[in-house]
Amino acid sequence: MTLFKQIGLVVSFIIIVMLGAIMIINYKSAKQDMIQSLYETTANNISTLSNNLADASEDYALLVTTIDAEFDSGYYQKIEYISNDAKSDYVQVDNDLVEGVPLWFVRFTDIKLQSVSSDVSSGWNMAGVVHVTGDVGIVYKALYKMFINLLYVFVVSVVSAQIVLSVLLHFVLKPLYRVQRQAEAILKNEFLIQEKIPFTTEFRDVVYGMNAMVKKVEEIFNKGNEAAQRNKELLYNDPTTKLFNRRYLMLKLSDLIKLENKANGGTIIFIALSGAEVLNQQLGRKKADDMFFELGDIFNDVCRKYDSKVIARVNGTEFTLMIPDCDAGDAKEMALRISSRFEELIAFNKLDAKEVFIVLGLYRYKPTVTISELLTRADNALSQAKVDDNTNICLYEEKDDENAMGKEQWREIIEDSISNNYFSLRFWPTLNAKTKSLDHNVMTFTIDGGENKRFFYGDFIAPAINLGLVSRMYIVTLHDLITTRHEELDGSVCSIRLSNDFIKDSDAFDELRTLFKKYAKTLNFKLSFEVTDSFAINNTIVVKSFVTLFAKYDFGFGVNSFTGESNDFTYLKELNPKFIKADCAFLLDQSKDSMSALQVITDSLGIEIVATFVKTTDELEQLQAMHINSIQGPVTDLINK
Amino acid sequence: MKFIAYAFSIFFILNIMPLHAKLITEPLLKKAEKKYTIKSKNRFLDLRDNLIKNLKNENVMKQLNKVNTWVNYIRYRSDKKVYGLSDYWATMYEFIGKGMGDCEDYTIAKYYILKELGISPKRLKFTYVIYKSRKGKNISHMVLSYLKVPKPKKQSDILILDNNNRLALPASKRKDIVKVIKMINGDTGAKSKKWKKLEAGMKQKKL
């Protein structure tokens, strides 16, 4: 219960009790006063009546008329005359119900009024006694009217008090709401500074403290960010061209080869520059460096439409463009554009194109290629280009397997699988090496449609992307995951790696939202979603909308394939993932300084680092030495044993 | 515009309606016939269409005498016999509807009819008296007194409307009224409990 409600309830209770007490005291006091007043009035009247009756005591008709006249012209319940000789007794009574007063009130009030008595004497003759009881109906009516008025006053007072209290509490507790919002933001690792300083001393001190804390953490993040950028440049960037270096390329290659895309692989371009000595001699070192920088710009410009590319300067005169999702035709066109723009650059610097030129070797690879095959074949293409007198570009293309299925065959298989849900869910664990406990499961899926219809995710994802079926495929599998019980998931966390194409599809967002709305509450495990680092960097706004949707249902979010390729880690602050997953090789390749900078960032944002593809216990030990305990990969089998 | 026309029509009808229509209404006639008999209804009709209508512009003396005579035609019955109570102030409607009542009921009926005829209620007093019967017995009784002048100084200034006498005679000529115990106002002064009940009954046209 919120503080507002607690204070509201307590104060309301006090107000109601106080007003109620005042009402009861008022009511009781008024009741006593009225009864007393009626008794006194009756006592006053009886004196006159007894005098009149004294004169009439000898004549019964006179006596009766006197009593009737008195009774009819006043407010009496009863006038009773009892004569001493018992011959001329007379009584007038009115026991009618009190009009205008409900019976329950009469019963509740229960007024007992004493009768007033007086002797009737004529001279020395004691004629009798008259007993008079005032009309309690007046008291009932007056009390009922007062009761209703008090009730109105009570209701109006309580409602008014509630309104005033509510406004007052809202006003007084407004700073506390802001403190609460700031506290929530801190818990979510968001850097929220409260600009409005509360008037109340206690709140003011809390806000000062929290602001100072947030500023410190933000400062730590910013310093970490700067340090990470610096270290990344030192470790993975060529200082002249600002392109990546060979070390970074080699780290990324295995990820890039397997990257999900439409082209089912991509193209690697080796570019070798001839005449570097001439260039240095003719332009001088500084201008030559400027020309290399401009060359880097040309590479970036030509393949800017590819998000997941890596452009690296592998040595002084050789460059590599690793471009996943790029087919042979596009690659050839890019090679021609690079060649053409290089010629323009040579001409601009007044160099001889016969002395200073570039040679391009292109290799169109499939995801099944190994790193050494990739490099060897690209090198062969480059060598071929060097020896060919007619052109400086050579393309070596990996032909499709003759037995490979065609587009329509894939369409049939995938659509069939979507319609009949042939997808089989698979889970593999992410462990905490320190506690040897399960951190979360990662979900993937295969197609299991019977004999000759069994395929791994890697087999059908490229055709699915090409055919635009990724979103439907994911929705079916997510529906299966959420609606079917999977015992291994009970009470745990299940993480799903979302395909980039799924996130780009706006309809998928709506379907996911509908799915969550319908089933989120029924889940007996927690969901978590992952997107690739490069996608998160280049599509931060789109990913943010998904993150907001996940947060609404208290689902987790993480970034996978993290390679620190961004020059600014602010996107992590923006997306606030719970974890980042990075290849073990990448993590182990980090220098002490760069790892330290990365950990400053992750610690300041409350992000956990998960190492993937951890194969050996040696690697595990090294990771643990770096305080990385969440592990994915073959080594988890060894830990489990 | 239609609304204004309706409002004017209602206002006009209300203004030309005879005053006595307020005392005796059509629903009352139906109710009287249903509750009692056609005779009951006829009494009300006679009161409205003959007595009140004819006396409207007559002099006070004629009004007093005619009303006294008309009301006195109703049979005398004690409250005990009619209502099972020792003392009960019936409304004019109960009294005329049933066609019977005691001295207080005669007084009440005369009071309201005279008031309807335009006589000031300040001149009308409910009077508790001792009446000496022909057999010489003192009886507790109530009559309606009419003050000929606002502040009467002699008995002849007060006319008595009594169910024992068809004529509205001056008090000085009513030797059978041996003692006046009390004169009380109708609805012009401080209202007693009984008056309030009676007023409520009259307002509801309690039959």
PDB file of C-alpha atoms in Angstrom, chain B:
ATOM      1  CA  MET B   1     -43.904  29.606 -28.002  1.00  0.00           C
ATOM      2  CA  LYS B   2     -46.141  26.601 -27.392  1.00  0.00           C
ATOM      3  CA  PHE B   3     -44.898  26.340 -23.847  1.00  0.00           C
ATOM      4  CA  ILE B   4     -45.766  29.977 -23.145  1.00  0.00           C
ATOM      5  CA  ALA B   5     -49.262  29.436 -24.608  1.00  0.00           C
ATOM      6  CA  TYR B   6     -49.808  26.371 -22.372  1.00  0.00           C
ATOM      7  CA  ALA B   7     -48.542  28.262 -19.331  1.00  0.00           C
ATOM      8  CA  PHE B   8     -50.963  31.127 -20.019  1.00  0.00           C
ATOM      9  CA  SER B   9     -53.862  28.702 -20.480  1.00  0.00           C
ATOM     10  CA  ILE B  10     -53.166  26.971 -17.190  1.00  0.00           C
ATOM     11  CA  PHE B  11     -52.807  30.320 -15.414  1.00  0.00           C
ATOM     12  CA  PHE B  12     -56.127  31.534 -16.892  1.00  0.00           C
ATOM     13  CA  ILE B  13     -58.016  28.354 -15.959  1.00  0.00           C
ATOM     14  CA  LEU B  14     -56.688  28.475 -12.427  1.00  0.00           C
ATOM     15  CA  ASN B  15     -57.813  32.059 -12.037  1.00  0.00           C
ATOM     16  CA  ILE B  16     -61.384  31.629 -13.289  1.00  0.00           C
ATOM     17  CA  MET B  17     -61.917  28.475 -11.230  1.00  0.00           C
ATOM     18  CA  PRO B  18     -64.341  29.069  -8.310  1.00  0.00           C
ATOM     19  CA  LEU B  19     -62.650  29.088  -4.961  1.00  0.00           C
ATOM     20  CA  HIS B  20     -64.911  26.364  -3.564  1.00  0.00           C
ATOM     21  CA  ALA B  21     -63.478  24.032  -6.175  1.00  0.00           C
ATOM     22  CA  LYS B  22     -60.397  23.885  -4.015  1.00  0.00           C
ATOM     23  CA  LEU B  23     -62.327  22.633  -1.009  1.00  0.00           C
ATOM     24  CA  ILE B  24     -64.383  20.048  -2.890  1.00  0.00           C
ATOM     25  CA  THR B  25     -62.609  18.514  -5.855  1.00  0.00           C
ATOM     26  CA  GLU B  26     -63.695  15.930  -8.415  1.00  0.00           C
ATOM     27  CA  PRO B  27     -61.288  13.248  -7.145  1.00  0.00           C
ATOM     28  CA  LEU B  28     -62.730  13.831  -3.672  1.00  0.00           C
ATOM     29  CA  LEU B  29     -66.248  13.201  -4.959  1.00  0.00           C
ATOM     30  CA  LYS B  30     -65.206   9.980  -6.643  1.00  0.00           C
ATOM     31  CA  LYS B  31     -63.346   8.884  -3.560  1.00  0.00           C
ATOM     32  CA  ALA B  32     -66.306   9.689  -1.303  1.00  0.00           C
ATOM     33  CA  GLU B  33     -68.661   7.662  -3.492  1.00  0.00           C
ATOM     34  CA  LYS B  34     -66.239   4.781  -3.581  1.00  0.00           C
ATOM     35  CA  LYS B  35     -65.529   4.807   0.144  1.00  0.00           C
ATOM     36  CA  TYR B  36     -69.038   5.543   1.393  1.00  0.00           C
ATOM     37  CA  THR B  37     -72.200   5.844  -0.683  1.00  0.00           C
ATOM     38  CA  ILE B  38     -73.713   8.020  -3.367  1.00  0.00           C
ATOM     39  CA  LYS B  39     -75.393   9.932  -0.553  1.00  0.00           C
ATOM     40  CA  SER B  40     -71.987  10.878   0.719  1.00  0.00           C
ATOM     41  CA  LYS B  41     -71.035  12.196  -2.696  1.00  0.00           C
ATOM     42  CA  ASN B  42     -74.315  14.070  -2.958  1.00  0.00           C
ATOM     43  CA  ARG B  43     -73.671  15.796   0.356  1.00  0.00           C
ATOM     44  CA  PHE B  44     -70.386  17.105  -0.977  1.00  0.00           C
ATOM     45  CA  LEU B  45     -72.023  18.129  -4.263  1.00  0.00           C
ATOM     46  CA  ASP B  46     -74.782  19.938  -2.360  1.00  0.00           C
ATOM     47  CA  LEU B  47     -72.193  21.684  -0.226  1.00  0.00           C
ATOM     48  CA  ARG B  48     -70.214  22.801  -3.252  1.00  0.00           C
ATOM     49  CA  ASP B  49     -72.867  23.549  -5.822  1.00  0.00           C
ATOM     50  CA  ASN B  50     -75.638  24.835  -3.625  1.00  0.00           C
ATOM     51  CA  LEU B  51     -74.489  26.039  -0.261  1.00  0.00           C
ATOM     52  CA  ILE B  52     -71.096  27.534  -1.010  1.00  0.00           C
ATOM     53  CA  LYS B  53     -71.955  28.690  -4.515  1.00  0.00           C
ATOM     54  CA  ASN B  54     -75.150  30.416  -3.419  1.00  0.00           C
ATOM     55  CA  LEU B  55     -73.725  31.966  -0.290  1.00  0.00           C
ATOM     56  CA  LYS B  56     -70.596  33.284  -1.879  1.00  0.00           C
ATOM     57  CA  ASN B  57     -71.838  36.852  -2.183  1.00  0.00           C
ATOM     58  CA  GLU B  58     -74.352  36.880   0.645  1.00  0.00           C
ATOM     59  CA  ASN B  59     -74.080  38.827   3.903  1.00  0.00           C
ATOM     60  CA  VAL B  60     -72.333  37.305   6.878  1.00  0.00           C
ATOM     61  CA  MET B  61     -75.472  36.713   8.926  1.00  0.00           C
ATOM     62  CA  LYS B  62     -77.052  34.734   6.129  1.00  0.00           C
ATOM     63  CA  GLN B  63     -73.852  32.808   5.624  1.00  0.00           C
ATOM     64  CA  LEU B  64     -73.608  31.968   9.316  1.00  0.00           C
ATOM     65  CA  ASN B  65     -77.208  30.846   9.624  1.00  0.00           C
ATOM     66  CA  LYS B  66     -77.311  28.864   6.398  1.00  0.00           C
ATOM     67  CA  VAL B  67     -74.030  27.093   7.125  1.00  0.00           C
ATOM     68  CA  ASN B  68     -75.082  26.348  10.699  1.00  0.00           C
ATOM     69  CA  THR B  69     -78.384  24.921   9.488  1.00  0.00           C
ATOM     70  CA  TRP B  70     -76.800  22.921   6.664  1.00  0.00           C
ATOM     71  CA  VAL B  71     -74.171  21.332   8.920  1.00  0.00           C
ATOM     72  CA  ASN B  72     -76.651  20.672  11.724  1.00  0.00           C
ATOM     73  CA  TYR B  73     -78.610  18.388   9.370  1.00  0.00           C
ATOM     74  CA  ILE B  74     -75.834  15.850   9.794  1.00  0.00           C
ATOM     75  CA  ARG B  75     -76.514  13.266  12.468  1.00  0.00           C
ATOM     76  CA  TYR B  76     -74.905  13.483  15.894  1.00  0.00           C
ATOM     77  CA  ARG B  77     -72.884  10.441  16.931  1.00  0.00           C
ATOM     78  CA  SER B  78     -70.237  10.230  19.643  1.00  0.00           C
ATOM     79  CA  ASP B  79     -66.567   9.604  18.719  1.00  0.00           C
ATOM     80  CA  LYS B  80     -66.753   6.348  20.603  1.00  0.00           C
ATOM     81  CA  LYS B  81     -69.461   5.092  18.268  1.00  0.00           C
ATOM     82  CA  VAL B  82     -68.013   6.440  15.036  1.00  0.00           C
ATOM     83  CA  TYR B  83     -64.280   6.060  15.566  1.00  0.00           C
ATOM     84  CA  GLY B  84     -64.019   3.872  18.640  1.00  0.00           C
ATOM     85  CA  LEU B  85     -62.113   6.644  20.414  1.00  0.00           C
ATOM     86  CA  SER B  86     -63.103   8.754  23.397  1.00  0.00           C
ATOM     87  CA  ASP B  87     -62.065  11.964  21.677  1.00  0.00           C
ATOM     88  CA  TYR B  88     -61.295  12.485  17.997  1.00  0.00           C
ATOM     89  CA  TRP B  89     -61.222  15.612  15.809  1.00  0.00           C
ATOM     90  CA  ALA B  90     -62.519  14.470  12.417  1.00  0.00           C
ATOM     91  CA  THR B  91     -61.717  16.389   9.264  1.00  0.00           C
ATOM     92  CA  MET B  92     -64.587  18.100   7.510  1.00  0.00           C
ATOM     93  CA  TYR B  93     -64.361  15.392   4.834  1.00  0.00           C
ATOM     94  CA  GLU B  94     -64.625  12.516   7.307  1.00  0.00           C
ATOM     95  CA  PHE B  95     -67.555  14.212   9.031  1.00  0.00           C
ATOM     96  CA  ILE B  96     -69.553  14.984   5.867  1.00  0.00           C
ATOM     97  CA  GLY B  97     -68.422  11.758   4.188  1.00  0.00           C
ATOM     98  CA  LYS B  98     -69.639   9.587   7.049  1.00  0.00           C
ATOM     99  CA  GLY B  99     -72.598  11.861   7.665  1.00  0.00           C
ATOM    100  CA  MET B 100     -72.176  11.789  11.417  1.00  0.00           C
ATOM    101  CA  GLY B 101     -69.990  13.171  14.195  1.00  0.00           C
ATOM    102  CA  ASP B 102     -69.868  14.909  17.544  1.00  0.00           C
ATOM    103  CA  CYS B 103     -69.913  18.582  18.573  1.00  0.00           C
ATOM    104  CA  GLU B 104     -66.221  19.148  17.702  1.00  0.00           C
ATOM    105  CA  ASP B 105     -66.768  17.748  14.206  1.00  0.00           C
ATOM    106  CA  TYR B 106     -69.691  20.150  13.617  1.00  0.00           C
ATOM    107  CA  THR B 107     -67.514  23.025  14.794  1.00  0.00           C
ATOM    108  CA  ILE B 108     -64.620  22.042  12.521  1.00  0.00           C
ATOM    109  CA  ALA B 109     -66.879  21.644   9.446  1.00  0.00           C
ATOM    110  CA  LYS B 110     -68.538  25.028  10.047  1.00  0.00           C
ATOM    111  CA  TYR B 111     -65.146  26.669  10.540  1.00  0.00           C
ATOM    112  CA  TYR B 112     -63.765  25.445   7.186  1.00  0.00           C
ATOM    113  CA  ILE B 113     -66.946  26.169   5.216  1.00  0.00           C
ATOM    114  CA  LEU B 114     -67.175  29.721   6.592  1.00  0.00           C
ATOM    115  CA  LYS B 115     -63.526  30.236   5.911  1.00  0.00           C
ATOM    116  CA  GLU B 116     -64.154  29.105   2.358  1.00  0.00           C
ATOM    117  CA  LEU B 117     -66.951  31.637   2.086  1.00  0.00           C
ATOM    118  CA  GLY B 118     -64.468  34.359   2.897  1.00  0.00           C
ATOM    119  CA  ILE B 119     -65.070  34.901   6.601  1.00  0.00           C
ATOM    120  CA  SER B 120     -61.879  35.806   8.396  1.00  0.00           C
ATOM    121  CA  PRO B 121     -60.690  32.864  10.527  1.00  0.00           C
ATOM    122  CA  LYS B 122     -59.584  35.428  13.111  1.00  0.00           C
ATOM    123  CA  ARG B 123     -63.273  36.023  13.860  1.00  0.00           C
ATOM    124  CA  LEU B 124     -63.941  32.311  14.378  1.00  0.00           C
ATOM    125  CA  LYS B 125     -63.136  30.677  17.725  1.00  0.00           C
ATOM    126  CA  PHE B 126     -63.397  27.107  18.898  1.00  0.00           C
ATOM    127  CA  THR B 127     -65.141  27.459  22.217  1.00  0.00           C
ATOM    128  CA  TYR B 128     -65.189  24.936  25.040  1.00  0.00           C
ATOM    129  CA  VAL B 129     -68.414  25.466  26.973  1.00  0.00           C
ATOM    130  CA  ILE B 130     -70.691  23.831  29.526  1.00  0.00           C
ATOM    131  CA  TYR B 131     -74.108  23.289  28.009  1.00  0.00           C
ATOM    132  CA  LYS B 132     -77.138  22.788  30.172  1.00  0.00           C
ATOM    133  CA  SER B 133     -79.466  20.255  28.569  1.00  0.00           C
ATOM    134  CA  ARG B 134     -83.255  20.468  28.681  1.00  0.00           C
ATOM    135  CA  LYS B 135     -83.128  17.889  31.456  1.00  0.00           C
ATOM    136  CA  GLY B 136     -80.917  20.316  33.392  1.00  0.00           C
ATOM    137  CA  LYS B 137     -77.762  18.297  33.085  1.00  0.00           C
ATOM    138  CA  ASN B 138     -74.400  20.013  32.538  1.00  0.00           C
ATOM    139  CA  ILE B 139     -72.662  18.665  29.437  1.00  0.00           C
ATOM    140  CA  SER B 140     -69.157  19.243  28.170  1.00  0.00           C
ATOM    141  CA  HIS B 141     -69.606  20.858  24.768  1.00  0.00           C
ATOM    142  CA  MET B 142     -67.904  22.721  21.922  1.00  0.00           C
ATOM    143  CA  VAL B 143     -69.348  25.435  19.704  1.00  0.00           C
ATOM    144  CA  LEU B 144     -68.044  27.802  17.041  1.00  0.00           C
ATOM    145  CA  SER B 145     -68.088  31.450  18.061  1.00  0.00           C
ATOM    146  CA  TYR B 146     -68.204  34.273  15.554  1.00  0.00           C
ATOM    147  CA  LEU B 147     -66.924  37.642  16.726  1.00  0.00           C
ATOM    148  CA  LYS B 148     -69.009  40.352  15.156  1.00  0.00           C
ATOM    149  CA  VAL B 149     -66.317  42.876  16.041  1.00  0.00           C
ATOM    150  CA  PRO B 150     -62.613  42.134  16.391  1.00  0.00           C
ATOM    151  CA  LYS B 151     -62.590  42.893  20.093  1.00  0.00           C
ATOM    152  CA  PRO B 152     -66.027  42.078  21.510  1.00  0.00           C
ATOM    153  CA  LYS B 153     -66.927  43.754  24.812  1.00  0.00           C
ATOM    154  CA  LYS B 154     -70.368  42.284  25.394  1.00  0.00           C
ATOM    155  CA  GLN B 155     -72.001  38.924  24.898  1.00  0.00           C
ATOM    156  CA  SER B 156     -74.185  40.174  22.060  1.00  0.00           C
ATOM    157  CA  ASP B 157     -71.045  40.791  20.003  1.00  0.00           C
ATOM    158  CA  ILE B 158     -70.505  37.038  19.805  1.00  0.00           C
ATOM    159  CA  LEU B 159     -72.681  34.744  17.724  1.00  0.00           C
ATOM    160  CA  ILE B 160     -72.819  31.055  18.600  1.00  0.00           C
ATOM    161  CA  LEU B 161     -72.957  28.334  15.950  1.00  0.00           C
ATOM    162  CA  ASP B 162     -74.067  25.235  17.800  1.00  0.00           C
ATOM    163  CA  ASN B 163     -75.269  21.839  16.691  1.00  0.00           C
ATOM    164  CA  ASN B 164     -78.012  22.108  19.290  1.00  0.00           C
ATOM    165  CA  ASN B 165     -79.484  25.222  17.684  1.00  0.00           C
ATOM    166  CA  ARG B 166     -80.348  25.915  14.052  1.00  0.00           C
ATOM    167  CA  LEU B 167     -79.844  29.662  14.414  1.00  0.00           C
ATOM    168  CA  ALA B 168     -76.610  31.551  14.950  1.00  0.00           C
ATOM    169  CA  LEU B 169     -77.677  33.428  18.072  1.00  0.00           C
ATOM    170  CA  PRO B 170     -75.768  35.991  20.146  1.00  0.00           C
ATOM    171  CA  ALA B 171     -74.163  34.527  23.252  1.00  0.00           C
ATOM    172  CA  SER B 172     -76.418  36.767  25.345  1.00  0.00           C
ATOM    173  CA  LYS B 173     -79.448  34.821  24.108  1.00  0.00           C
ATOM    174  CA  ARG B 174     -77.910  31.428  24.784  1.00  0.00           C
ATOM    175  CA  LYS B 175     -78.870  30.872  28.367  1.00  0.00           C
ATOM    176  CA  ASP B 176     -78.306  27.144  27.921  1.00  0.00           C
ATOM    177  CA  ILE B 177     -74.574  27.782  27.686  1.00  0.00           C
ATOM    178  CA  VAL B 178     -73.831  28.171  31.351  1.00  0.00           C
ATOM    179  CA  LYS B 179     -70.067  28.523  31.278  1.00  0.00           C
ATOM    180  CA  VAL B 180     -67.342  29.271  28.784  1.00  0.00           C
ATOM    181  CA  ILE B 181     -64.186  27.394  29.622  1.00  0.00           C
ATOM    182  CA  LYS B 182     -61.839  28.398  26.809  1.00  0.00           C
ATOM    183  CA  MET B 183     -61.799  29.963  23.380  1.00  0.00           C
ATOM    184  CA  ILE B 184     -59.075  28.846  21.068  1.00  0.00           C
ATOM    185  CA  ASN B 185     -58.031  30.055  17.649  1.00  0.00           C
ATOM    186  CA  GLY B 186     -58.260  27.942  14.549  1.00  0.00           C
ATOM    187  CA  ASP B 187     -55.267  28.077  12.271  1.00  0.00           C
ATOM    188  CA  THR B 188     -54.512  31.714  12.979  1.00  0.00           C
ATOM    189  CA  GLY B 189     -52.683  31.449  16.280  1.00  0.00           C
ATOM    190  CA  ALA B 190     -50.297  29.034  17.949  1.00  0.00           C
ATOM    191  CA  LYS B 191     -51.182  25.603  16.687  1.00  0.00           C
ATOM    192  CA  SER B 192     -51.704  22.781  19.121  1.00  0.00           C
ATOM    193  CA  LYS B 193     -50.873  19.169  18.428  1.00  0.00           C
ATOM    194  CA  LYS B 194     -54.522  18.434  17.610  1.00  0.00           C
ATOM    195  CA  TRP B 195     -54.679  21.357  15.212  1.00  0.00           C
ATOM    196  CA  LYS B 196     -51.628  20.231  13.374  1.00  0.00           C
ATOM    197  CA  LYS B 197     -53.078  16.778  12.933  1.00  0.00           C
ATOM    198  CA  LEU B 198     -56.362  18.239  11.733  1.00  0.00           C
ATOM    199  CA  GLU B 199     -54.608  20.553   9.295  1.00  0.00           C
ATOM    200  CA  ALA B 200     -52.611  17.665   7.877  1.00  0.00           C
ATOM    201  CA  GLY B 201     -55.826  15.662   7.483  1.00  0.00           C
ATOM    202  CA  MET B 202     -57.568  18.580   5.758  1.00  0.00           C
ATOM    203  CA  LYS B 203     -54.657  19.076   3.419  1.00  0.00           C
ATOM    204  CA  GLN B 204     -54.775  15.404   2.454  1.00  0.00           C
ATOM    205  CA  LYS B 205     -58.589  15.616   2.169  1.00  0.00           C
ATOM    206  CA  LYS B 206     -58.757  12.685   4.555  1.00  0.00           C
ATOM    207  CA  LEU B 207     -62.080  10.936   4.178  1.00  0.00           C
TER     208      LEU B 207
END
